[in-house]
């Protein structure tokens, strides 16, 4: 395994080892580029994971202080936990469920397709589906996505079978067990899904793709990649000419280290990445690094989300098997006749008793709540996820008062639902309810959004430097050798889960960083 | 469909993880919630009457008739140790219970513990719903009650499954009552 010197200024330094950072690191290493990934969290392996919701949360989740404001319900229910993100090697690909869908063509062009929506800051991506399609194909192959590359779909569990039966009765057509980065048969040295049912807690069988045990060890095997866990970057440094020169990071004992770099790529997820840029303000960039547009931290997206659980006369045992066990895609289209632009997906979800109690209706108590809990074994559940509207005022800023234990201002997340999000949620809840009612639900439980798992948009891509933070390669408009490589690149969020797109962008970015380095552009 | 044995099984693991001071089930089974109970008498920082009232309120906040008192006792027991270490916490509990008892005296001429009907006690809890005491108690309980592995089977939840090879051969798709299209 490689070990690089702190003063080695020929390196690409990547901040974060999740979907974006872990993939970029491996791709560059495969091309012979020397890379250090600095990861704030610790390194765990599959054997360390626990099938226990709170214990796993304590082990893996990002629990450092964050603050919130805005009218979103998450801000009221979880004022210091706006997002559910992993702080460990592998990032949120340790927790993720594996749903891997491509954007539709129109979803790269929402300003052209939806028009100018009041109260929203819509913009077309500077790239099209055609440009990303070859990289989607590479990502699907890399991640072993079911229903691509001749890989069969996963078998449907009880939770899926309830949803599918209801969907059929309601008249939905595109209903299946999803495109999942979970092995339905052994592939790439990993076994097939054992239907363990703790996908959110780290897959103990390794059937689910995670950069932790795919990209990262593959990159390390080349001798070109070093992953440094427990290395929390607090600042990106810049020289007088405006180039970034390296980063300062803290080890767990609080000691600071300076790692030099030729190129820096930020991939700390859409809350920490803008926070780091804002905390790295310099003489040249008093409002935050690479923030001449003022867009760093803005246009924060988290998807329109919500859930419907149905209770039935007979048992379901929804927790058995894959958490996201299937999908209904019929509503994932732009049909403004429904009363909103953009679309949404319906995907099964299941929580265990501990998380169900905490997230079913935060703040609730009494018999209405407990009798719903008593119906747990007869419950089926679906998650509703759709495109939310980017708004300038939905943003990550530095909290004026709260600081983390390293003395750095924490991220404050402001979010207000756009009327479009509210209309879409109402529609989705109504459709979800119809599905479970069609197969005999005796009680419907529409539950509010959970802390954000899909965080996007806070360093968005734009054609013109004034509209966003980065160009079509993820390179900041302001600083040539500074890149953004995670979900914060998203110009818009689409109806579907983001990770396949993050991975595709990272593969594409690796090609371009390697090219620019070779041509001495950076 | 493979159904689940819902009888309580006390595992050593559960004892160790859910309470600081382990409460033996036998000491509680069948007893009612009262200040005379051993677990209430054993409390060090919180008076027995207040301890018993906390447990009663816990049950009224999250009532599950198929779950024994022992689990509510365990969920609340850590509050005693916390009160021992943290004066502000102790004051919050003492004042919170005093207020609840005062409200109960006004409405029913008896302390909260002795108000006979759950619906009457719930009305009293609604009256203090906005207080820090109530909010803290509810927020703690939603974890300390439901995170006890011994109660999971009572809800039909099986918990950790990796050590049994997951559900691939244990009923992940055994539903048998859906309409066949
Ligand atoms: C429960 C759950 C289920 C999900 N299911 C799905 C799904 O089915 N499909 C899907 O597409 N997506 C899913 N997601 C979302 C998916 O995990 C994320 O979109 C994706 O991992 C984001 O990639 P990223 O590179 O932006 O950030 P992450 O993968 O979160 O990686 C960021 C990493 O950066 C590190 N970091 C942050 N700041 C610093 C710093 N200052 N210094 C050093 N390191 C730092 C973090 O510790 C973290 O490891 C799910 C997420 C969760 C939580
Ligand atoms: S259900 Fe499959 S993917 Fe999910 S944790 Fe279990 S083995 Fe892994």
XYZ file of C-alpha atoms and ligand atoms in Angstrom:
764
model
C 0.000 0.000 0.000
C 1.267 3.415 -0.913
C 2.308 5.948 1.677
C 2.973 9.455 0.512
C 4.924 12.280 2.053
C 3.154 15.325 3.465
C 5.402 17.507 1.311
C 4.773 15.592 -1.911
C 3.213 18.235 -4.140
C 2.637 15.931 -7.110
C -0.452 14.330 -5.575
C -4.155 14.546 -6.165
C -5.672 14.990 -2.707
C -9.298 13.882 -2.410
C -11.372 14.889 0.594
C -13.872 12.130 1.409
C -13.997 8.450 0.437
C -17.685 7.982 -0.444
C -19.456 7.522 -3.755
C -17.663 10.439 -5.409
C -14.286 10.473 -3.649
C -13.778 6.707 -3.422
C -14.587 6.214 -7.101
C -12.430 9.108 -8.273
C -9.514 7.839 -6.174
C -9.606 4.376 -7.697
C -10.110 5.607 -11.249
C -7.123 7.948 -11.005
C -4.974 5.293 -9.334
C -5.768 2.874 -12.171
C -4.395 5.467 -14.588
C -1.157 5.772 -12.643
C -1.978 9.046 -10.904
C -0.791 9.258 -7.288
C -3.671 9.919 -4.918
C -4.248 10.479 -1.208
C -7.797 10.245 0.090
C -8.304 12.007 3.407
C -11.319 10.639 5.240
C -12.673 12.200 8.433
C -14.082 8.931 9.734
C -12.591 5.630 10.823
C -12.181 2.498 8.723
C -14.476 -0.441 9.432
C -14.810 -3.673 7.475
C -17.902 -5.791 6.804
C -17.253 -8.000 9.827
C -17.430 -4.905 12.075
C -20.935 -3.954 10.966
C -23.782 -4.648 13.388
C -27.375 -5.646 12.610
C -28.665 -3.149 15.154
C -30.005 0.221 14.084
C -28.873 2.516 16.883
C -25.600 0.715 17.492
C -24.830 0.947 13.773
C -25.785 4.605 13.704
C -23.415 5.237 16.595
C -20.682 3.369 14.756
C -20.996 4.909 11.303
C -23.055 8.097 11.135
C -21.821 11.669 11.024
C -22.821 12.899 14.486
C -20.810 16.135 14.711
C -22.999 19.160 15.367
C -25.035 20.739 12.594
C -27.817 23.296 12.886
C -30.970 23.951 10.865
C -33.518 26.578 9.973
C -36.449 26.886 7.593
C -39.971 25.539 7.443
C -39.112 21.931 6.533
C -40.353 19.387 9.019
C -36.903 17.800 9.443
C -35.730 21.096 10.949
C -38.395 20.820 13.641
C -38.070 17.091 14.289
C -34.282 16.815 14.099
C -32.830 20.311 14.577
C -29.282 18.975 14.881
C -29.567 16.055 12.477
C -30.580 17.518 9.120
C -28.942 14.709 7.206
C -28.109 11.052 7.569
C -24.590 10.714 6.223
C -21.811 8.281 7.031
C -18.518 9.369 8.565
C -16.300 6.411 7.765
C -14.245 5.049 4.919
C -16.728 4.351 2.127
C -18.873 7.345 3.078
C -22.597 6.982 2.665
C -22.115 4.029 0.310
C -21.777 2.040 3.536
C -25.359 2.967 4.523
C -26.963 3.245 1.128
C -29.648 0.884 -0.141
C -28.236 0.403 -3.646
C -30.968 1.817 -5.907
C -29.114 2.822 -9.090
C -31.102 4.692 -11.711
C -30.159 6.927 -14.627
C -31.531 10.430 -15.045
C -33.939 10.947 -17.926
C -32.893 13.281 -20.716
C -35.254 16.075 -19.638
C -33.876 15.905 -16.126
C -30.619 17.454 -17.376
C -32.632 20.326 -18.856
C -35.129 21.431 -16.276
C -34.959 25.165 -17.016
C -35.800 24.466 -20.667
C -38.417 21.865 -19.784
C -40.191 23.396 -16.773
C -39.697 27.075 -17.650
C -39.036 29.740 -15.043
C -40.732 28.536 -11.888
C -41.342 31.337 -9.355
C -39.305 30.886 -6.206
C -36.966 28.397 -7.824
C -33.503 28.737 -9.341
C -33.737 26.303 -12.227
C -30.805 25.754 -14.538
C -29.937 23.260 -17.267
C -26.899 21.079 -16.687
C -23.934 21.909 -18.901
C -23.936 18.240 -19.950
C -26.576 16.065 -21.570
C -27.688 12.492 -21.097
C -25.887 11.571 -24.336
C -22.608 12.860 -22.911
C -23.037 10.976 -19.647
C -24.487 7.756 -21.128
C -21.126 6.018 -21.731
C -20.173 6.755 -18.137
C -23.502 5.502 -16.841
C -22.709 2.261 -18.659
C -19.276 2.055 -17.026
C -20.731 2.790 -13.604
C -23.437 0.129 -13.969
C -20.821 -2.422 -14.931
C -18.500 -1.395 -12.085
C -21.277 -1.504 -9.511
C -22.958 -4.618 -10.896
C -26.369 -3.028 -11.226
C -29.169 -5.560 -11.665
C -31.190 -5.398 -14.891
C -28.106 -4.044 -16.709
C -25.248 -5.992 -18.288
C -27.366 -9.146 -18.329
C -27.515 -9.263 -14.516
C -30.863 -10.655 -13.332
C -33.091 -8.705 -10.952
C -33.154 -9.604 -7.268
C -35.980 -11.802 -6.008
C -38.855 -9.808 -4.505
C -39.396 -10.024 -0.751
C -42.695 -9.798 1.115
C -42.603 -6.016 1.289
C -42.145 -5.792 -2.478
C -44.850 -8.330 -3.151
C -47.425 -6.291 -1.244
C -46.468 -3.107 -3.095
C -46.396 -4.856 -6.473
C -49.807 -6.471 -5.960
C -51.299 -3.099 -5.040
C -49.560 -1.360 -7.933
C -51.006 -3.849 -10.358
C -54.509 -3.231 -9.044
C -54.040 0.513 -9.344
C -52.914 0.036 -12.930
C -49.198 0.787 -12.713
C -47.075 -0.903 -15.352
C -43.419 -0.366 -14.578
C -43.078 -2.331 -11.358
C -40.053 -4.498 -10.641
C -37.367 -5.315 -8.088
C -35.308 -2.365 -9.161
C -31.946 -1.613 -10.648
C -29.846 -2.353 -7.634
C -26.108 -2.300 -7.018
C -26.602 -5.527 -5.073
C -25.381 -8.827 -6.436
C -28.207 -11.125 -7.437
C -25.490 -13.616 -8.329
C -21.808 -13.716 -7.377
C -19.849 -11.071 -9.264
C -16.600 -9.148 -8.991
C -15.339 -11.333 -6.156
C -18.404 -10.655 -4.014
C -21.216 -13.061 -3.146
C -24.930 -12.691 -3.728
C -27.497 -11.084 -1.453
C -28.460 -13.161 1.597
C -31.577 -11.059 2.217
C -30.175 -10.020 5.569
C -32.302 -6.902 5.676
C -29.805 -4.484 7.201
C -28.705 -2.729 4.029
C -28.784 0.640 5.878
C -26.407 -0.689 8.532
C -23.600 -1.836 6.225
C -23.908 -5.022 4.206
C -22.208 -7.807 6.142
C -22.175 -10.133 3.139
C -20.615 -7.596 0.780
C -23.315 -8.230 -1.835
C -24.090 -4.505 -1.958
C -21.579 -2.264 -3.731
C -19.722 0.156 -1.495
C -16.502 2.007 -2.264
C -15.254 0.583 1.054
C -14.668 -2.904 -0.325
C -14.607 -2.342 -4.093
C -13.063 0.897 -5.354
C -10.802 1.565 -2.398
C -8.982 -1.783 -2.132
C -8.713 -1.943 -5.928
C -7.096 1.476 -5.954
C -4.814 0.531 -3.064
C -3.693 -2.585 -4.959
C -2.207 -0.381 -7.695
C 0.234 1.154 -5.243
C -0.949 4.601 -6.319
C -3.639 5.219 -3.701
C -3.277 5.920 -0.009
C -6.414 6.230 2.118
C -5.873 8.056 5.398
C -8.797 7.533 7.791
C -9.374 9.761 10.842
C -8.147 12.749 8.840
C -10.614 15.607 9.037
C -9.800 18.388 6.573
C -10.409 21.831 8.063
C -9.025 24.113 5.342
C -7.896 24.155 1.747
C -4.892 26.433 1.221
C -4.116 28.735 -1.657
C -1.076 30.623 -2.952
C -0.931 34.262 -4.017
C -1.442 33.294 -7.653
C -4.764 31.710 -6.759
C -3.868 28.025 -7.104
C -4.641 25.638 -4.282
C -1.492 24.186 -2.746
C -2.745 21.640 -0.239
C -4.967 21.057 2.736
C -4.767 21.181 6.515
C -6.317 18.277 8.371
C -6.729 17.188 11.970
C -5.967 13.754 13.366
C -8.081 12.477 16.296
C -5.612 13.857 18.865
C -6.394 17.323 17.500
C -2.959 17.752 15.908
C -2.951 19.578 12.564
C -1.122 18.305 9.484
C -0.473 19.986 6.152
C -0.689 17.780 3.059
C 0.626 19.389 -0.122
C -1.152 18.746 -3.399
C -1.044 19.370 -7.125
C -4.804 19.001 -7.392
C -7.481 19.030 -4.678
C -10.876 17.334 -5.137
C -13.621 17.994 -2.593
C -15.988 15.050 -1.990
C -17.284 15.434 1.559
C -21.004 15.194 0.653
C -23.215 18.200 -0.083
C -23.203 19.595 3.441
C -19.527 19.288 4.370
C -18.156 20.224 0.927
C -19.608 23.737 0.824
C -18.813 24.129 4.532
C -15.169 23.391 3.804
C -15.062 25.871 0.912
C -16.703 28.528 3.077
C -14.307 27.793 5.933
C -11.391 28.159 3.484
C -12.042 31.812 2.680
C -8.865 33.642 1.642
C -7.741 37.124 0.666
C -8.606 36.342 -2.920
C -11.905 34.737 -1.953
C -13.206 36.488 1.156
C -16.667 34.888 0.759
C -15.345 31.361 0.536
C -13.014 29.491 -1.772
C -14.174 29.337 -5.418
C -17.201 31.394 -4.468
C -16.992 34.401 -6.791
C -20.492 33.464 -7.978
C -21.889 33.484 -4.448
C -23.420 30.089 -5.256
C -21.348 27.951 -2.865
C -23.797 26.364 -0.435
C -26.886 27.507 -2.350
C -29.459 25.445 -4.247
C -29.350 22.723 -1.607
C -31.561 19.836 -2.666
C -32.650 16.808 -0.614
C -35.399 15.324 -2.788
C -39.106 15.558 -2.106
C -39.544 12.654 0.282
C -42.177 11.068 2.440
C -43.429 7.589 3.219
C -46.584 5.571 3.326
C -46.865 2.513 5.534
C -49.906 0.273 5.331
C -51.089 -2.116 8.049
C -52.840 -5.286 6.905
C -54.944 -7.979 8.504
C -52.209 -10.548 8.009
C -48.437 -10.527 8.517
C -45.955 -9.049 6.042
C -42.610 -9.031 7.922
C -41.334 -6.234 5.734
C -37.922 -6.188 7.410
C -36.985 -9.539 5.886
C -34.691 -9.034 2.940
C -33.412 -6.067 0.990
C -34.516 -2.707 2.326
C -35.198 -1.251 -1.095
C -36.700 -4.323 -2.619
C -38.545 -2.838 -5.545
C -39.823 0.169 -7.350
C -42.797 1.670 -9.175
C -41.632 4.046 -11.917
C -44.864 5.130 -13.593
C -44.973 8.512 -11.817
C -41.398 9.315 -12.749
C -42.166 11.618 -15.646
C -42.871 15.285 -16.232
C -46.616 15.687 -16.500
C -47.644 19.128 -15.177
C -51.310 18.053 -15.402
C -50.753 16.351 -12.055
C -50.274 19.795 -10.516
C -46.484 19.879 -10.324
C -43.443 19.620 -12.566
C -41.007 16.716 -12.406
C -41.688 13.206 -11.220
C -41.243 10.792 -8.365
C -40.424 7.157 -7.693
C -42.036 4.818 -5.199
C -39.587 2.386 -3.601
C -40.092 -0.083 -0.785
C -38.559 0.782 2.549
C -38.422 -0.922 5.879
C -37.210 0.148 9.289
C -36.723 -2.027 12.349
C -38.591 -1.364 15.598
C -36.018 1.097 17.003
C -35.978 3.344 13.935
C -39.696 2.948 13.267
C -40.373 4.306 16.757
C -38.059 7.244 16.216
C -39.095 8.153 12.674
C -42.732 7.147 12.214
C -44.121 10.382 13.604
C -41.465 12.267 15.549
C -42.940 13.879 18.643
C -46.022 11.643 18.688
C -47.115 9.637 21.715
C -50.195 7.897 23.057
C -52.388 5.106 21.701
C -52.624 6.328 18.137
C -48.871 5.986 17.917
C -48.469 2.794 19.911
C -51.275 0.942 18.179
C -49.564 1.674 14.872
C -46.336 0.267 16.340
C -48.317 -2.784 17.478
C -49.171 -3.368 13.820
C -45.488 -3.636 12.902
C -45.426 -7.245 11.746
C -48.396 -6.601 9.446
C -46.888 -3.480 7.936
C -45.631 -2.810 4.426
C -43.735 0.355 3.624
C -42.765 2.557 0.729
C -40.543 5.578 0.377
C -41.583 8.375 -1.938
C -38.743 10.208 -3.621
C -39.070 12.901 -6.244
C -37.388 15.891 -7.756
C -37.285 18.914 -5.461
C -36.777 22.409 -6.804
C -33.395 24.099 -6.381
C -33.819 27.426 -4.563
C -31.133 30.004 -3.882
C -32.391 30.403 -0.349
C -32.162 26.685 0.440
C -28.580 26.654 1.462
C -25.712 25.584 3.638
C -24.045 28.418 5.519
C -21.604 28.633 8.401
C -23.388 28.816 11.722
C -22.516 32.178 13.284
C -22.166 30.673 16.760
C -21.794 26.888 16.841
C -18.309 25.431 16.399
C -17.091 21.833 16.222
C -14.460 20.411 18.541
C -11.733 21.623 16.199
C -13.056 25.155 16.574
C -14.450 25.351 13.035
C -17.915 26.868 12.427
C -20.451 24.102 11.793
C -22.773 23.806 8.803
C -26.222 25.305 9.142
C -28.807 23.917 6.740
C -31.771 26.038 5.701
C -34.603 24.470 3.734
C -38.122 25.511 2.799
C -40.294 23.197 0.726
C -41.208 24.777 -2.603
C -44.959 24.703 -3.410
C -44.052 22.238 -6.164
C -42.512 19.890 -3.576
C -45.629 20.128 -1.410
C -47.972 19.391 -4.317
C -45.822 16.463 -5.392
C -45.715 15.008 -1.878
C -49.497 15.216 -1.568
C -49.901 13.404 -4.883
C -47.372 10.736 -3.974
C -48.947 10.077 -0.578
C -52.356 9.761 -2.202
C -51.059 7.288 -4.798
C -49.134 5.296 -2.230
C -52.229 5.087 -0.065
C -54.295 3.893 -3.034
C -51.801 1.107 -3.677
C -51.989 -0.308 -0.159
C -55.744 0.219 0.041
C -56.131 -1.816 -3.151
C -54.754 -4.885 -1.374
C -56.708 -4.440 1.822
C -54.777 -2.106 4.111
C -56.779 -1.517 7.277
C -54.737 1.532 8.253
C -52.517 3.960 6.386
C -49.635 5.783 8.000
C -48.232 8.665 5.977
C -44.950 9.497 7.673
C -42.887 12.661 7.311
C -39.450 12.993 5.676
C -36.476 11.446 7.442
C -33.193 13.346 7.849
C -31.834 13.835 4.339
C -30.057 10.877 2.820
C -29.848 12.463 -0.651
C -27.931 15.698 -0.344
C -27.235 17.560 -3.559
C -26.551 20.775 -5.395
C -24.549 23.008 -3.080
C -21.631 23.477 -5.534
C -23.555 23.199 -8.717
C -22.371 22.744 -12.282
C -23.078 25.550 -14.679
C -22.208 26.619 -18.164
C -21.605 30.217 -17.070
C -19.382 30.980 -14.066
C -21.928 33.374 -12.606
C -24.629 30.670 -12.284
C -22.710 28.046 -10.411
C -19.475 26.875 -8.830
C -18.043 24.303 -11.240
C -17.862 23.596 -14.966
C -18.941 20.455 -16.804
C -15.893 18.539 -15.522
C -16.455 19.412 -11.890
C -13.551 21.881 -12.057
C -14.254 25.083 -10.143
C -14.811 28.063 -12.388
C -12.492 30.108 -10.189
C -9.541 27.823 -9.476
C -8.084 25.490 -12.096
C -6.664 22.836 -9.793
C -9.654 22.637 -7.453
C -12.438 20.156 -8.232
C -15.725 19.088 -6.682
C -16.424 15.370 -6.986
C -19.532 14.503 -4.990
C -23.286 15.009 -5.081
C -22.897 18.744 -4.528
C -22.155 19.018 -8.272
C -25.790 18.401 -9.189
C -27.435 21.221 -11.130
C -30.756 19.534 -10.451
C -31.730 16.397 -8.575
C -34.039 14.409 -10.915
C -36.672 12.025 -9.593
C -34.294 9.173 -8.924
C -31.647 8.253 -6.355
C -28.375 10.122 -6.953
C -25.486 7.726 -6.464
C -25.250 6.164 -9.922
C -24.938 9.688 -11.312
C -22.312 10.654 -8.715
C -20.255 7.578 -9.644
C -20.656 8.227 -13.389
C -19.529 11.827 -12.944
C -16.515 10.651 -10.934
C -15.424 8.215 -13.654
C -15.756 10.968 -16.236
C -13.935 13.445 -14.030
C -11.019 11.038 -13.574
C -10.569 10.905 -17.364
C -10.518 14.674 -17.496
C -8.241 15.260 -14.507
C -5.747 12.740 -15.908
C -5.903 14.448 -19.315
C -5.452 17.921 -17.840
C -2.522 16.734 -15.742
C -0.875 15.127 -18.727
C -1.341 18.267 -20.803
C -0.017 20.326 -17.896
C -3.193 22.378 -17.784
C -3.176 21.715 -14.044
C -45.591 -17.881 6.513
C -42.956 -18.309 9.167
C -44.366 -16.718 12.282
C -42.430 -15.549 15.315
C -42.467 -16.754 18.895
C -43.519 -13.650 20.750
C -42.840 -14.873 24.268
C -40.341 -12.865 26.251
C -36.857 -14.265 26.286
C -34.497 -12.535 28.643
C -31.050 -12.487 27.198
C -27.988 -11.495 29.142
C -27.117 -9.087 26.353
C -30.363 -7.245 26.896
C -29.656 -6.762 30.561
C -26.230 -5.422 29.910
C -27.166 -2.976 27.242
C -30.471 -1.543 28.297
C -29.945 -0.564 31.882
C -27.149 0.668 34.005
C -28.374 -1.083 37.115
C -29.778 -4.379 35.879
C -33.337 -4.919 37.029
C -34.087 -8.616 37.451
C -37.328 -9.483 35.728
C -38.460 -11.657 38.620
C -38.354 -8.640 40.903
C -40.979 -6.939 38.820
C -43.127 -9.527 37.128
C -46.675 -9.247 38.375
C -46.124 -6.282 40.628
C -47.869 -3.055 39.983
C -46.168 0.262 39.583
C -45.843 1.686 43.074
C -43.404 3.560 45.252
C -42.993 0.454 47.367
C -41.514 -1.605 44.541
C -37.900 -2.645 45.026
C -36.733 -0.778 41.933
C -38.348 2.433 43.210
C -36.853 1.969 46.673
C -33.437 1.320 45.147
C -33.336 4.642 43.335
C -30.726 6.908 44.856
C -31.202 10.387 43.469
C -34.900 10.251 42.641
C -37.411 9.624 45.466
C -39.377 6.339 45.260
C -42.673 8.116 44.649
C -41.214 10.191 41.828
C -39.556 7.097 40.343
C -42.841 5.201 40.330
C -44.629 8.188 38.809
C -42.035 8.364 36.048
C -42.605 4.721 35.183
C -46.358 5.183 35.182
C -46.031 8.220 32.944
C -43.715 6.256 30.659
C -46.372 3.601 30.226
C -49.028 6.218 29.605
C -46.852 7.916 26.973
C -46.120 4.713 25.068
C -48.787 2.220 26.187
C -48.290 -1.325 24.904
C -50.546 -3.723 26.755
C -48.493 -6.733 25.697
C -45.334 -5.318 27.232
C -44.680 -5.835 30.929
C -43.812 -3.108 33.422
C -40.235 -4.351 33.612
C -39.451 -2.812 30.256
C -40.794 0.580 31.270
C -38.829 0.374 34.504
C -35.673 -0.383 32.549
C -36.347 2.437 30.153
C -36.596 4.952 32.985
C -33.994 3.582 35.420
C -31.034 5.425 33.788
C -32.713 8.682 34.825
C -31.806 7.968 38.437
C -28.089 7.722 37.684
C -28.329 10.830 35.533
C -30.059 12.753 38.299
C -27.279 11.649 40.653
C -24.701 13.256 38.408
C -26.599 16.238 37.069
C -28.417 18.637 39.400
C -30.306 20.310 36.588
C -31.683 16.941 35.485
C -32.642 16.109 39.051
C -34.425 19.435 39.453
C -36.266 18.932 36.166
C -37.543 15.537 37.344
C -38.514 16.725 40.819
C -40.317 19.784 39.509
C -41.904 17.874 36.630
C -43.375 15.227 38.899
C -44.495 17.840 41.438
C -46.358 19.713 38.709
C -47.970 16.506 37.433
C -49.090 15.616 40.974
C -50.408 19.135 41.575
C -52.445 18.971 38.362
C -53.742 15.536 39.401
C -54.719 16.845 42.830
C -56.644 19.707 41.229
C -58.513 17.489 38.794
C -58.950 14.251 40.733
C -57.926 14.948 44.329
C -55.209 12.318 44.134
C -51.595 12.054 43.003
C -50.934 11.074 39.369
C -50.040 7.501 40.337
C -53.476 6.916 41.830
C -55.583 8.388 39.043
C -57.380 5.256 37.975
C -58.189 5.696 34.295
C -55.524 5.988 31.617
C -57.603 8.547 29.732
C -57.611 10.833 32.786
C -53.852 10.496 33.199
C -53.329 11.153 29.494
C -55.327 14.371 29.831
C -52.935 15.419 32.598
C -49.949 14.607 30.379
C -51.453 16.670 27.563
C -51.442 19.561 29.994
C -47.665 19.381 30.385
C -46.867 18.302 26.815
C -45.066 21.560 26.052
C -42.738 21.371 29.070
C -39.082 20.479 28.844
C -39.688 17.678 31.351
C -42.277 15.987 29.168
C -40.381 16.495 25.928
C -37.182 15.106 27.397
C -38.982 12.105 28.861
C -40.748 11.309 25.586
C -37.631 11.766 23.459
C -35.576 9.543 25.769
C -38.234 6.855 25.963
C -38.633 6.541 22.219
C -35.107 5.154 22.246
C -34.773 3.595 25.711
C -38.058 1.683 25.475
C -37.976 0.517 21.863
C -34.267 -0.240 21.774
C -34.636 -3.217 24.129
C -34.051 -6.370 22.063
C -36.284 -8.468 24.366
C -39.377 -6.583 23.309
C -38.704 -6.825 19.583
C -40.267 -10.295 19.194
C -43.432 -8.937 20.826
C -43.792 -6.654 17.830
C -42.918 -9.461 15.437
C -39.473 -8.057 14.737
C -36.573 -10.486 14.681
C -33.570 -8.165 15.011
C -30.108 -9.205 13.923
C -30.188 -11.759 11.111
C -26.706 -12.026 9.614
C -25.691 -14.747 12.079
C -28.609 -16.882 10.854
C -27.666 -16.432 7.208
C -30.181 -13.649 6.606
C -33.711 -14.401 5.481
C -32.880 -16.065 2.173
C -33.969 -19.422 3.561
C -36.047 -17.992 6.408
C -39.072 -16.498 4.807
C -38.066 -13.310 3.010
C -40.710 -14.033 0.370
C -43.125 -16.342 2.161
C -46.200 -14.130 2.040
C -49.179 -16.277 1.105
C -52.283 -14.140 1.337
C -51.925 -11.697 -1.528
C -54.413 -11.805 -4.418
C -52.873 -13.699 -7.299
C -53.228 -11.785 -10.517
C -29.692 5.206 4.620
C -29.290 5.666 3.261
C -29.784 5.023 2.125
C -29.428 5.453 0.849
N -29.879 4.773 -0.248
C -29.522 5.170 -1.494
C -29.938 4.458 -2.658
O -30.606 3.427 -2.574
N -29.566 4.928 -3.873
C -28.803 6.040 -4.007
O -28.509 6.426 -5.137
N -28.379 6.728 -2.928
C -28.714 6.316 -1.680
N -28.270 7.011 -0.587
C -27.483 8.224 -0.807
C -26.031 7.952 -1.089
O -25.453 7.245 -0.035
C -25.327 9.279 -1.273
O -25.994 10.024 -2.266
C -23.890 9.154 -1.731
O -23.150 8.259 -0.947
C -23.268 10.535 -1.694
O -21.963 10.489 -2.179
P -20.959 11.636 -1.841
O -19.689 11.278 -2.494
O -21.609 12.926 -2.177
O -20.799 11.630 -0.243
P -20.591 10.451 0.802
O -20.738 9.125 0.169
O -21.456 10.749 1.958
O -19.073 10.611 1.240
C -18.612 11.745 1.915
C -17.417 11.359 2.775
O -16.643 12.517 3.036
C -16.212 12.498 4.367
N -15.925 13.877 4.766
C -16.797 14.899 4.893
N -16.177 16.021 5.269
C -14.873 15.719 5.382
C -13.712 16.468 5.736
N -13.805 17.761 6.050
N -12.510 15.829 5.753
C -12.417 14.519 5.438
N -13.479 13.766 5.083
C -14.694 14.359 5.056
C -17.364 11.872 5.101
O -16.947 11.359 6.346
C -17.819 10.804 4.119
O -17.139 9.591 4.351
C -28.586 6.577 0.697
C -28.078 7.212 1.838
C -28.407 6.764 3.108
C -27.842 7.460 4.298
S -30.249 -7.620 2.146
Fe -28.634 -8.164 0.728
S -27.705 -6.217 0.256
Fe -28.933 -5.850 2.053
S -27.500 -6.108 3.706
Fe -28.429 -8.048 3.300
S -27.067 -9.162 1.931
Fe -26.538 -7.018 1.921
